[in-house]
Coordinates of C-alpha atoms and ligand atoms in Angstrom, one line a residue:
X1 CA -178.7 -1.0 154.4
X2 CA -182.5 -1.2 154.4
X3 CA -184.5 -4.4 154.6
X4 CA -188.2 -4.7 154.2
X5 CA -189.5 -6.5 157.3
X6 CA -192.9 -8.3 157.0
X7 CA -193.3 -7.9 160.7
X8 CA -193.4 -4.1 160.7
X9 CA -194.6 -3.8 157.1
X10 CA -191.8 -1.3 156.2
X11 CA -188.2 -1.0 155.3
X12 CA -185.9 -0.9 158.3
X13 CA -182.2 -0.2 158.8
X14 CA -180.4 -3.5 159.0
X15 CA -178.7 -4.0 162.4
X16 CA -177.6 -7.5 163.2
X17 CA -177.6 -8.8 166.8
X18 CA -173.9 -9.4 166.7
X19 CA -171.6 -6.9 164.9
X20 CA -170.5 -8.2 161.5
X21 CA -172.3 -11.4 161.8
X22 CA -175.7 -12.5 160.4
X23 CA -177.7 -15.5 161.5
X24 CA -180.0 -16.4 158.7
X25 CA -182.6 -19.1 158.4
X26 CA -184.4 -19.9 155.1
X27 CA -187.2 -22.5 155.1
X28 CA -186.3 -25.2 152.6
X29 CA -188.3 -27.5 150.4
X30 CA -190.2 -30.6 151.3
X31 CA -188.4 -33.3 149.3
X32 CA -190.8 -35.6 147.6
X33 CA -190.3 -34.6 144.0
X34 CA -188.0 -32.6 141.7
X35 CA -188.2 -29.0 142.7
X36 CA -190.1 -26.6 140.4
X37 CA -188.9 -23.2 139.4
X38 CA -191.3 -21.6 142.0
X39 CA -189.3 -23.3 144.7
X40 CA -186.1 -22.1 143.0
X41 CA -187.1 -18.4 143.5
X42 CA -186.4 -18.3 147.3
X43 CA -183.3 -20.3 146.8
X44 CA -181.9 -17.9 144.2
X45 CA -183.2 -14.7 145.9
X46 CA -181.8 -15.5 149.4
X47 CA -178.6 -16.9 148.1
X48 CA -178.1 -13.5 146.5
X49 CA -179.0 -11.8 149.8
X50 CA -176.4 -13.9 151.4
X51 CA -173.7 -13.1 148.8
X52 CA -174.4 -9.4 149.1
X53 CA -174.2 -9.5 152.9
X54 CA -170.9 -11.3 152.6
X55 CA -169.7 -8.7 150.1
X56 CA -170.7 -6.0 152.7
X57 CA -168.3 -7.7 155.2
X58 CA -170.7 -9.8 157.2
X59 CA -170.0 -13.4 158.2
X60 CA -173.3 -15.1 157.3
X61 CA -174.3 -18.3 159.1
X62 CA -176.9 -19.5 156.6
X63 CA -179.1 -22.4 157.6
X64 CA -181.7 -24.0 155.4
X65 CA -183.6 -27.2 156.2
X66 CA -184.9 -30.0 154.2
X67 CA -188.3 -31.2 155.3
X68 CA -187.9 -35.0 155.0
X69 CA -190.9 -36.2 156.9
X70 CA -194.3 -35.1 155.6
X71 CA -197.6 -36.4 154.3
X72 CA -196.6 -35.9 150.7
X73 CA -193.4 -37.8 151.1
X74 CA -195.3 -40.7 152.8
X75 CA -197.9 -40.7 150.0
X76 CA -195.1 -40.8 147.3
X77 CA -193.4 -43.7 149.2
X78 CA -196.6 -45.7 149.3
X79 CA -197.2 -45.0 145.6
X80 CA -193.8 -46.3 144.7
X81 CA -193.7 -49.1 147.3
X82 CA -190.5 -47.8 148.9
X83 CA -189.6 -46.3 152.2
X84 CA -190.2 -42.6 153.0
X85 CA -186.5 -42.3 153.7
X86 CA -185.7 -43.5 150.2
X87 CA -187.9 -40.9 148.7
X88 CA -186.6 -38.0 150.8
X89 CA -182.9 -39.0 150.3
X90 CA -183.4 -39.3 146.5
X91 CA -185.1 -35.9 146.1
X92 CA -182.7 -34.2 148.5
X93 CA -179.8 -35.2 146.3
X94 CA -181.7 -34.1 143.2
X95 CA -182.4 -30.8 144.8
X96 CA -178.8 -30.3 145.7
X97 CA -177.9 -30.9 142.1
X98 CA -180.4 -28.3 140.9
X99 CA -179.0 -25.9 143.4
X100 CA -175.5 -26.4 142.2
X101 CA -176.6 -25.9 138.6
X102 CA -178.3 -22.6 139.5
X103 CA -175.1 -21.6 141.4
X104 CA -176.9 -21.5 144.7
X105 CA -174.3 -22.2 147.3
X106 CA -174.9 -24.9 149.9
X107 CA -176.0 -23.6 153.3
X108 CA -173.5 -23.7 156.2
X109 CA -175.9 -26.3 157.6
X110 CA -178.7 -28.1 155.9
X111 CA -180.5 -29.8 158.8
X112 CA -182.9 -32.6 158.3
X113 CA -186.2 -32.8 160.3
X114 CA -185.8 -36.5 160.9
X115 CA -182.4 -36.0 162.5
X116 CA -183.7 -33.4 165.0
X117 CA -186.6 -35.3 166.7
X118 CA -185.0 -35.1 170.2
X119 CA -184.8 -31.3 170.0
X120 CA -188.5 -31.2 168.9
X121 CA -189.6 -33.4 171.8
X122 CA -187.6 -31.2 174.1
X123 CA -189.2 -28.0 172.8
X124 CA -192.7 -29.5 172.9
X125 CA -192.2 -30.6 176.5
X126 CA -191.0 -27.2 177.5
X127 CA -194.1 -25.6 175.9
X128 CA -196.4 -28.0 177.8
X129 CA -194.6 -27.2 181.0
X130 CA -195.2 -23.5 180.4
X131 CA -198.8 -24.2 179.5
X132 CA -198.4 -23.1 175.9
X133 CA -199.3 -26.6 174.7
X134 CA -201.3 -29.6 175.8
X135 CA -201.6 -33.2 174.9
X136 CA -205.1 -34.5 173.9
X137 CA -206.5 -37.9 174.7
X138 CA -205.1 -39.7 171.6
X139 CA -201.6 -38.3 172.2
X140 CA -201.8 -35.4 169.7
X141 CA -200.1 -32.3 171.2
X142 CA -201.5 -28.9 170.3
X143 CA -200.2 -25.4 170.7
X144 CA -202.5 -23.2 172.8
X145 CA -202.7 -20.1 170.6
X146 CA -204.9 -18.1 173.0
X147 CA -202.0 -18.0 175.6
X148 CA -199.8 -16.1 173.2
X149 CA -201.4 -12.6 172.9
X150 CA -199.0 -11.6 170.1
X151 CA -200.3 -14.3 167.8
X152 CA -201.0 -12.8 164.4
X153 CA -198.3 -10.1 164.6
X154 CA -196.5 -11.3 161.5
X155 CA -199.4 -11.8 159.2
X156 CA -201.3 -8.8 160.7
X157 CA -204.2 -11.0 161.5
X158 CA -206.6 -10.5 164.3
X159 CA -207.3 -13.5 166.5
X160 CA -211.1 -13.0 166.4
X161 CA -211.2 -12.7 162.6
X162 CA -209.1 -15.8 162.4
X163 CA -211.4 -17.6 164.9
X164 CA -214.5 -16.9 162.8
X165 CA -212.7 -18.1 159.7
X166 CA -211.7 -21.3 161.4
X167 CA -215.1 -22.0 162.8
X168 CA -216.5 -22.0 159.2
X169 CA -213.7 -24.4 158.2
X170 CA -213.7 -26.6 161.2
X171 CA -213.6 -30.3 160.3
X172 CA -214.5 -33.4 162.1
X173 CA -211.8 -35.0 164.2
X174 CA -210.6 -31.5 165.3
X175 CA -213.0 -31.4 168.3
X176 CA -210.3 -32.5 170.7
X177 CA -208.8 -29.1 170.4
X178 CA -209.5 -26.6 173.2
X179 CA -209.8 -23.9 170.5
X180 CA -210.1 -24.1 166.7
X181 CA -207.0 -21.9 166.4
X182 CA -204.7 -24.4 168.1
X183 CA -202.3 -26.1 165.8
X184 CA -200.5 -29.5 166.0
X185 CA -197.0 -29.9 167.4
X186 CA -197.0 -33.7 167.5
X187 CA -199.3 -36.3 165.9
X188 CA -199.9 -40.0 166.5
X189 CA -198.5 -42.4 164.0
X190 CA -200.6 -44.2 161.4
X191 CA -199.9 -47.7 160.2
X192 CA -197.0 -47.8 157.8
X193 CA -195.8 -44.3 158.5
X194 CA -192.4 -43.4 160.0
X195 CA -192.7 -42.7 163.7
X196 CA -190.7 -42.0 166.8
X197 CA -191.4 -42.6 170.5
X198 CA -192.4 -39.6 172.6
X199 CA -193.8 -39.0 176.1
X200 CA -197.3 -38.6 174.4
X201 CA -197.5 -41.3 171.8
X202 CA -195.5 -42.9 169.0
X203 CA -195.8 -40.4 166.3
X204 CA -194.2 -37.7 164.3
X205 CA -193.7 -33.9 164.6
X206 CA -195.9 -31.3 163.0
X207 CA -194.2 -29.2 160.3
X208 CA -193.9 -25.9 162.1
X209 CA -192.0 -27.2 165.1
X210 CA -189.0 -28.4 163.0
X211 CA -188.0 -24.9 161.9
X212 CA -188.2 -23.5 165.4
X213 CA -186.0 -26.3 166.7
X214 CA -183.4 -26.2 163.9
X215 CA -183.1 -22.4 164.0
X216 CA -182.5 -22.6 167.7
X217 CA -180.0 -25.4 167.5
X218 CA -177.9 -24.0 164.6
X219 CA -178.3 -20.3 165.1
X220 CA -179.4 -19.6 168.6
X221 CA -182.6 -18.4 170.3
X222 CA -182.5 -15.0 168.5
X223 CA -181.7 -14.8 164.9
X224 CA -181.3 -11.9 162.4
X225 CA -183.1 -12.9 159.2
X226 CA -185.8 -15.5 158.7
X227 CA -186.9 -16.0 155.2
X228 CA -189.1 -17.9 152.8
X229 CA -191.8 -17.6 150.2
X230 CA -194.8 -15.4 151.0
X231 CA -197.2 -18.3 151.4
X232 CA -195.2 -19.2 154.5
X233 CA -196.2 -16.0 156.4
X234 CA -199.4 -17.7 157.6
X235 CA -199.6 -20.1 159.3
X236 CA -196.0 -21.5 159.1
X237 CA -194.0 -18.5 160.2
X238 CA -196.7 -17.2 162.5
X239 CA -196.6 -20.6 164.3
X240 CA -192.8 -20.6 164.4
X241 CA -192.9 -17.3 166.2
X242 CA -195.5 -18.6 168.7
X243 CA -193.4 -21.7 169.4
X244 CA -190.0 -20.1 169.6
X245 CA -191.0 -17.0 171.6
X246 CA -193.1 -18.9 174.1
X247 CA -190.4 -21.5 174.6
X248 CA -187.4 -19.1 174.7
X249 CA -189.0 -15.9 176.1
X250 CA -187.1 -13.9 173.4
X251 CA -187.8 -12.2 170.1
X252 CA -187.3 -15.0 167.6
X253 CA -186.2 -13.2 164.4
X254 CA -185.5 -9.5 163.9
X255 CA -186.2 -9.4 160.1
X256 CA -188.8 -11.5 158.3
X257 CA -188.2 -11.5 154.5
X258 CA -190.6 -13.0 152.0
X259 CA -190.3 -13.4 148.3
X260 CA -193.4 -13.0 146.1
X261 CA -194.6 -15.8 143.9
X262 CA -193.4 -17.0 140.6
X263 CA -196.6 -17.1 138.5
X264 CA -197.6 -18.6 135.3
X265 CA -200.5 -16.8 133.5
X266 CA -200.7 -14.7 136.7
X267 CA -201.4 -17.7 138.9
X268 CA -199.0 -19.1 141.4
X269 CA -196.9 -21.9 140.0
X270 CA -197.5 -24.9 142.3
X271 CA -197.6 -28.6 142.3
X272 CA -201.2 -28.8 143.3
X273 CA -202.4 -26.6 140.4
X274 CA -200.2 -28.6 138.1
X275 CA -199.0 -25.5 136.3
X276 CA -195.3 -26.0 137.0
X277 CA -192.0 -26.5 135.3
X278 CA -189.3 -28.3 137.2
X279 CA -185.8 -26.8 137.3
X280 CA -184.6 -29.9 135.5
X281 CA -187.0 -29.3 132.6
X282 CA -186.0 -25.7 132.2
X283 CA -182.4 -26.8 132.4
X284 CA -182.9 -29.0 129.3
X285 CA -183.8 -25.9 127.3
X286 CA -181.7 -23.2 128.9
X287 CA -178.4 -22.7 130.7
X288 CA -179.7 -22.4 134.4
X289 CA -177.8 -19.2 134.7
X290 CA -180.5 -17.8 132.4
X291 CA -183.1 -18.8 135.0
X292 CA -181.1 -17.2 137.7
X293 CA -180.7 -14.0 135.7
X294 CA -184.5 -14.1 135.0
X295 CA -185.3 -14.4 138.7
X296 CA -183.1 -11.5 139.7
X297 CA -184.3 -9.2 136.9
X298 CA -187.4 -8.5 139.2
X299 CA -187.4 -7.3 142.8
X300 CA -187.9 -10.2 145.1
X301 CA -191.1 -8.8 146.5
X302 CA -192.8 -8.3 143.1
X303 CA -194.7 -11.2 141.6
X304 CA -192.9 -12.5 138.5
X305 CA -194.6 -14.1 135.6
X306 CA -192.8 -16.9 133.9
X307 CA -192.9 -16.8 130.1
X308 CA -190.8 -17.8 127.1
X309 CA -190.5 -14.2 126.1
X310 CA -189.1 -13.2 129.4
X311 CA -186.7 -16.1 129.4
X312 CA -185.6 -15.1 125.9
X313 CA -185.0 -11.6 127.1
X314 CA -183.1 -13.0 130.1
X315 CA -181.0 -15.1 127.7
X316 CA -180.1 -12.1 125.6
X317 CA -179.3 -10.0 128.6
X318 CA -177.0 -12.5 130.0
X319 CA -175.3 -13.0 126.7
X320 CA -174.7 -9.3 126.4
X321 CA -172.9 -9.3 129.7
X322 CA -170.9 -12.4 128.8
X323 CA -169.9 -11.0 125.5
X324 CA -168.6 -7.9 127.2
X325 CA -166.7 -10.0 129.7
X326 CA -165.2 -12.0 126.8
X327 CA -164.1 -8.8 125.1
X328 CA -162.5 -7.5 128.3
X329 CA -160.8 -10.9 128.9
X330 CA -159.3 -10.7 125.4
X331 CA -158.2 -7.1 125.7
X332 CA -156.6 -7.7 129.1
X333 CA -154.4 -10.3 127.5
X334 CA -153.8 -8.7 124.2
X335 CA -153.9 -5.0 125.0
X336 CA -151.0 -2.6 125.3
X337 CA -148.6 -3.5 128.2
X338 CA -147.6 -0.9 130.8
X339 CA -149.6 1.4 133.0
X340 CA -152.9 3.0 132.2
X341 CA -153.0 6.2 130.3
X342 CA -154.1 9.4 132.0
X343 CA -157.5 9.2 130.3
X344 CA -157.9 5.6 131.3
X345 CA -157.1 6.5 134.9
X346 CA -160.0 9.0 134.8
X347 CA -162.3 6.4 133.2
X348 CA -161.3 3.8 135.7
X349 CA -162.4 6.2 138.4
X350 CA -165.7 6.5 136.8
X351 CA -166.1 2.7 136.8
X352 CA -166.0 3.0 140.6
X353 CA -169.2 5.0 140.4
X354 CA -171.0 2.0 139.0
X355 CA -170.0 0.0 142.1
X356 CA -171.5 2.7 144.2
X357 CA -174.7 2.8 142.3
X358 CA -174.9 -1.0 142.4
X359 CA -174.5 -0.9 146.2
X360 CA -177.1 1.8 146.5
X361 CA -179.6 -0.5 144.7
X362 CA -178.7 -3.5 146.8
X363 CA -178.7 -1.5 150.0
X364 CA -182.3 -0.6 149.2
X365 CA -183.9 -3.9 150.2
X366 CA -181.8 -5.9 147.7
X367 CA -183.1 -4.3 144.6
X368 CA -181.5 -6.8 142.1
X369 CA -183.5 -5.4 139.2
X370 CA -181.8 -2.0 139.6
X371 CA -178.5 -3.7 140.3
X372 CA -178.7 -5.5 137.0
X373 CA -179.4 -2.2 135.2
X374 CA -176.2 -0.9 136.7
X375 CA -174.4 -4.0 135.4
X376 CA -175.8 -3.1 131.9
X377 CA -174.5 0.4 132.2
X378 CA -171.1 -0.9 133.1
X379 CA -171.2 -3.2 130.1
X380 CA -172.1 -0.3 127.8
X381 CA -169.3 1.8 129.3
X382 CA -166.8 -1.1 128.8
X383 CA -167.9 -1.7 125.3
X384 CA -167.4 2.0 124.5
X385 CA -164.1 2.7 126.2
X386 CA -162.2 -0.6 125.9
X387 CA -160.8 -0.7 122.4
X388 CA -157.9 -2.2 120.5
X389 CA -155.7 0.7 121.7
X390 CA -156.6 0.2 125.4
X391 CA -154.0 -1.0 127.9
X392 CA -154.2 -4.5 129.5
X393 CA -154.4 -2.7 132.9
X394 CA -157.5 -0.8 132.0
X395 CA -159.3 -3.8 130.5
X396 CA -158.3 -5.8 133.6
X397 CA -159.7 -3.1 135.9
X398 CA -163.1 -3.2 134.2
X399 CA -163.0 -6.9 133.9
X400 CA -162.5 -7.1 137.7
X401 CA -165.4 -4.7 138.4
X402 CA -167.8 -6.6 136.1
X403 CA -166.7 -9.9 137.5
X404 CA -167.2 -8.7 141.1
X405 CA -170.7 -7.4 140.5
X406 CA -171.7 -10.5 138.6
X407 CA -170.4 -12.7 141.3
X408 CA -172.6 -11.0 143.9
X409 CA -175.6 -11.9 141.7
X410 CA -174.2 -15.4 141.5
X411 CA -173.8 -15.1 137.7
X412 CA -171.0 -17.0 136.1
X413 CA -169.4 -15.1 133.2
X414 CA -167.1 -17.7 131.9
X415 CA -169.1 -20.2 130.1
X416 CA -167.6 -23.6 130.9
X417 CA -167.6 -25.4 127.6
X418 CA -167.1 -29.1 127.9
X419 CA -164.2 -30.5 126.0
X420 CA -165.0 -33.0 123.2
X421 CA -163.3 -36.3 123.4
X422 CA -161.3 -35.5 120.3
X423 CA -160.1 -32.2 121.9
X424 CA -159.0 -34.1 125.0
X425 CA -157.1 -36.6 122.9
X426 CA -155.4 -33.8 120.9
X427 CA -154.3 -32.1 124.1
X428 CA -152.9 -35.4 125.4
X429 CA -151.0 -35.9 122.2
X430 CA -149.6 -32.4 122.5
X431 CA -148.5 -33.1 126.0
X432 CA -146.8 -36.3 125.0
X433 CA -144.8 -34.5 122.3
X434 CA -143.8 -31.7 124.7
X435 CA -142.5 -34.4 127.1
X436 CA -140.5 -36.0 124.4
X437 CA -139.0 -32.7 123.6
X438 CA -138.3 -32.4 127.4
X439 CA -140.5 -29.3 127.6
X440 CA -141.8 -30.3 131.0
X441 CA -143.2 -26.9 131.7
X442 CA -145.5 -27.1 128.7
X443 CA -146.5 -30.6 129.5
X444 CA -147.5 -29.6 133.0
X445 CA -149.4 -26.6 131.7
X446 CA -151.5 -28.9 129.5
X447 CA -152.1 -31.3 132.3
X448 CA -153.3 -28.3 134.4
X449 CA -155.6 -27.0 131.6
X450 CA -157.2 -30.4 131.4
X451 CA -157.6 -30.6 135.2
X452 CA -159.3 -27.2 135.2
X453 CA -161.8 -28.7 132.7
X454 CA -162.4 -31.6 135.0
X455 CA -160.2 -34.1 133.1
X456 CA -157.8 -36.3 135.1
X457 CA -154.8 -37.9 133.5
X458 CA -153.2 -41.1 134.5
X459 CA -149.8 -42.1 133.1
X460 CA -149.8 -45.9 132.8
X461 CA -147.6 -48.5 131.1
X462 CA -150.1 -48.7 128.3
X463 CA -150.0 -45.0 127.7
X464 CA -152.0 -42.0 129.0
X465 CA -155.5 -42.7 130.3
X466 CA -158.0 -40.0 131.1
X467 CA -161.2 -39.7 133.0
X468 CA -163.7 -37.1 134.0
X469 CA -163.4 -35.9 137.6
Ligands
LIG1 P1 -192.5 -26.1 149.7 O1 -191.7 -27.3 149.3 O2 -193.9 -26.1 149.1 O3 -192.6 -26.0 151.2 O4 -191.8 -24.8 149.2 C1 -190.5 -24.5 149.4 C2 -190.3 -23.0 149.3 O5 -190.7 -22.5 147.9 C3 -191.1 -22.1 150.2 O6 -190.3 -21.0 150.7 C4 -192.3 -21.6 149.3 O7 -192.8 -20.4 149.8 C5 -191.6 -21.4 148.0 N1 -192.5 -21.5 146.8 C6 -193.3 -22.5 146.5 N2 -194.0 -22.1 145.3 C7 -193.5 -20.9 145.0 C8 -193.8 -20.0 143.9 N3 -194.7 -20.3 142.9 N4 -193.2 -18.8 143.8 C9 -192.3 -18.5 144.8 N5 -192.0 -19.3 145.8 C10 -192.6 -20.5 145.9
LIG2 ZN1 -189.9 -23.2 158.2

């Protein structure tokens, strides 16, 4: 399996530190608002990477943080006249809901910055001890970039070029830094802001330190994959490397993966430019599976332009796959019973070739665009070869393959249609009459069907009551 590594600037053979295990850290969102579909891109992309690694037999320890202390959260809290905690809790829950709707699986651990302050103080202290950091007079602690000669290795930036850029940008209040390149690890509190005591001053951590600390705590000092959007390469990930490698004396992450931007009119979709759509807004117009399909129809390192036309194409594409799945589902129930025919055996063998091609695409730096093309080829194959005369066994075989490949992409083929109230009442009435007729098996089946649709039944003295689970 090949993975493009931002660190080396090329595709490399994937070899995890521990056999069959992958330690993976993905920088998560700052929770001060509903997430936009640009933020959704890394979520969907790296969830798919995780699913594929698991399909390849790796046990993936997937960690993704929520940044729950930050200037933007504080500003929003002030604006609404509530606590920063209330804002971050609210939007973290909203974010989790969006993730579930996009079929992005929860991480093994979702650490919160505010819950990891002790670890941050510990890492900063250790950096000071090793002379990689220093406190300034007002209690701000800075990282001493010049003491880490490898600084710039991820973003392929040269320290002197950086220095001249920074000199031009240098702003007032920064003059307590030893060097303009130095960045903040800890900053003093301001009135009305959340703060924690520390050996340097009451204050709060800088953004970069949280990821170094959480990755270390939940995954260890050396990890396999560190991922995020390409805007994080510099300075966030460069700074994470500096902090972690200077503190631990080990290579921090083996593979650095970065997704390209989701654009709108060829400009990055972002809160600050105001050219964004939230996942929630898109969800009002489309099934969010369409959004997922749209994101995966491009390679993760290619910029992707959001447009109605492309969403319409994604909707059609997904429908084509779902219609084929529905056809196979029907045929596997209504087809000819008994073993596959000779001809079907041969065709079933050919279906295996689609799996191989799919794997080839995904092994090549997770080329989901090519992998989706293979799914379309399989759909065409199934539509051609599964007919009224096919056996259930053959339809079932192809259904299994289509289901498996779609599942790796996180695409749900069975459209969950919500039952209408009248339909629920009807099923309950049917169950009641089955019970009267002492057909308890049928009554149980109906109860089970309803349960699968999220409807709970309760037998009471006044009759059967139901509620949504
Ligand atoms: P933020 O909340 O801004 O820190 O962003 C959370 C994640 O979303 C980071 O990995 C960003 O790189 C990523 N991200 C933000 N905007 C976009 C975009 N327009 N396209 C792709 N990724 C983005
Ligand atoms: Zn991070």
